[in-house]
């Protein structure tokens, strides 16, 4: 089970008041809970959507911050051309879970 699924499971259990030995009846569908307040939901964000938005923000910062130290370190570590937003998909990048998540945003 991936980390996002584990976090969402904890989120569900907390919200519904479940415990390991006792499950409660869920009177509302989780999809409704995640809807915005103006759509009669509680505006609880899905972890996968939040993760994708944070990865997109990270990519945006990567493109905007030309001389930041963290960008230089990542460029050296993953073989990224600093002046471009294209990756040289070396074996380091292909085996990195973080970089695979970033790449999945474009697929």
XYZ file of C-alpha atoms in Angstrom:
107
model
C 0.000 0.000 0.000
C 1.432 3.370 -1.024
C 1.962 6.201 1.410
C -0.937 8.226 -0.017
C -3.316 5.296 0.492
C -2.088 4.871 4.077
C -2.609 8.555 4.840
C -6.083 8.511 3.272
C -6.976 5.409 5.283
C -5.962 7.211 8.491
C -7.909 10.260 7.355
C -11.041 8.156 6.734
C -10.716 6.336 10.057
C -10.289 9.590 11.967
C -13.215 11.259 10.220
C -15.581 8.313 10.653
C -14.398 7.569 14.205
C -13.264 4.047 13.305
C -10.728 2.116 15.334
C -8.877 -1.140 14.710
C -11.446 -3.204 16.568
C -14.576 -1.196 15.804
C -15.908 0.088 12.484
C -18.748 2.588 12.418
C -21.442 3.001 9.795
C -20.516 5.672 7.259
C -23.637 7.735 6.684
C -22.132 9.874 3.916
C -20.125 8.883 0.855
C -16.469 9.968 1.006
C -16.823 11.612 -2.434
C -19.422 13.970 -0.941
C -17.132 14.765 1.994
C -14.392 15.782 -0.468
C -16.614 18.176 -2.451
C -16.381 21.924 -1.912
C -18.579 23.577 0.698
C -20.627 25.355 -1.957
C -21.388 21.888 -3.391
C -22.569 20.607 0.020
C -19.271 18.940 0.910
C -16.757 19.479 3.698
C -13.896 20.507 1.409
C -11.520 17.762 2.589
C -8.827 17.398 -0.040
C -7.855 14.093 -1.562
C -4.197 13.334 -0.902
C -3.466 12.323 -4.508
C -4.789 15.646 -5.812
C -2.811 17.553 -3.179
C 0.344 15.615 -4.069
C -0.053 16.426 -7.766
C -0.591 20.115 -7.053
C 2.527 20.259 -4.861
C 4.585 18.480 -7.535
C 3.339 20.966 -10.135
C 4.313 23.829 -7.811
C 7.754 22.268 -7.378
C 8.188 22.113 -11.168
C 7.119 25.752 -11.476
C 9.699 26.806 -8.874
C 12.321 24.689 -10.642
C 11.687 26.663 -13.832
C 11.607 30.092 -12.161
C 14.496 29.938 -9.701
C 17.532 30.046 -11.951
C 20.376 30.106 -9.431
C 18.968 28.531 -6.289
C 21.148 26.056 -4.413
C 18.458 23.345 -4.229
C 18.049 23.489 -8.039
C 21.795 23.137 -8.604
C 21.953 20.138 -6.264
C 19.044 18.388 -8.005
C 20.499 19.116 -11.444
C 23.779 17.453 -10.496
C 22.088 14.547 -8.713
C 19.645 13.685 -11.515
C 21.556 14.831 -14.590
C 19.141 17.625 -15.431
C 20.225 20.380 -17.814
C 19.859 23.538 -15.651
C 18.963 25.842 -18.530
C 16.135 23.623 -19.783
C 13.052 21.974 -18.354
C 13.809 18.760 -20.190
C 15.363 15.852 -18.390
C 18.123 13.596 -19.585
C 16.488 10.369 -18.379
C 19.558 8.740 -16.917
C 19.280 5.631 -14.782
C 19.383 7.853 -11.678
C 16.213 9.609 -12.758
C 14.399 6.463 -13.884
C 14.916 4.754 -10.533
C 14.029 7.761 -8.384
C 10.467 7.541 -6.984
C 10.361 11.322 -6.622
C 11.385 12.000 -10.216
C 8.964 9.324 -11.472
C 6.157 11.170 -9.675
C 7.222 14.430 -11.300
C 7.391 12.767 -14.717
C 3.928 11.211 -14.226
C 2.405 14.700 -14.239
C 3.307 14.987 -17.918
C 1.961 11.589 -18.984
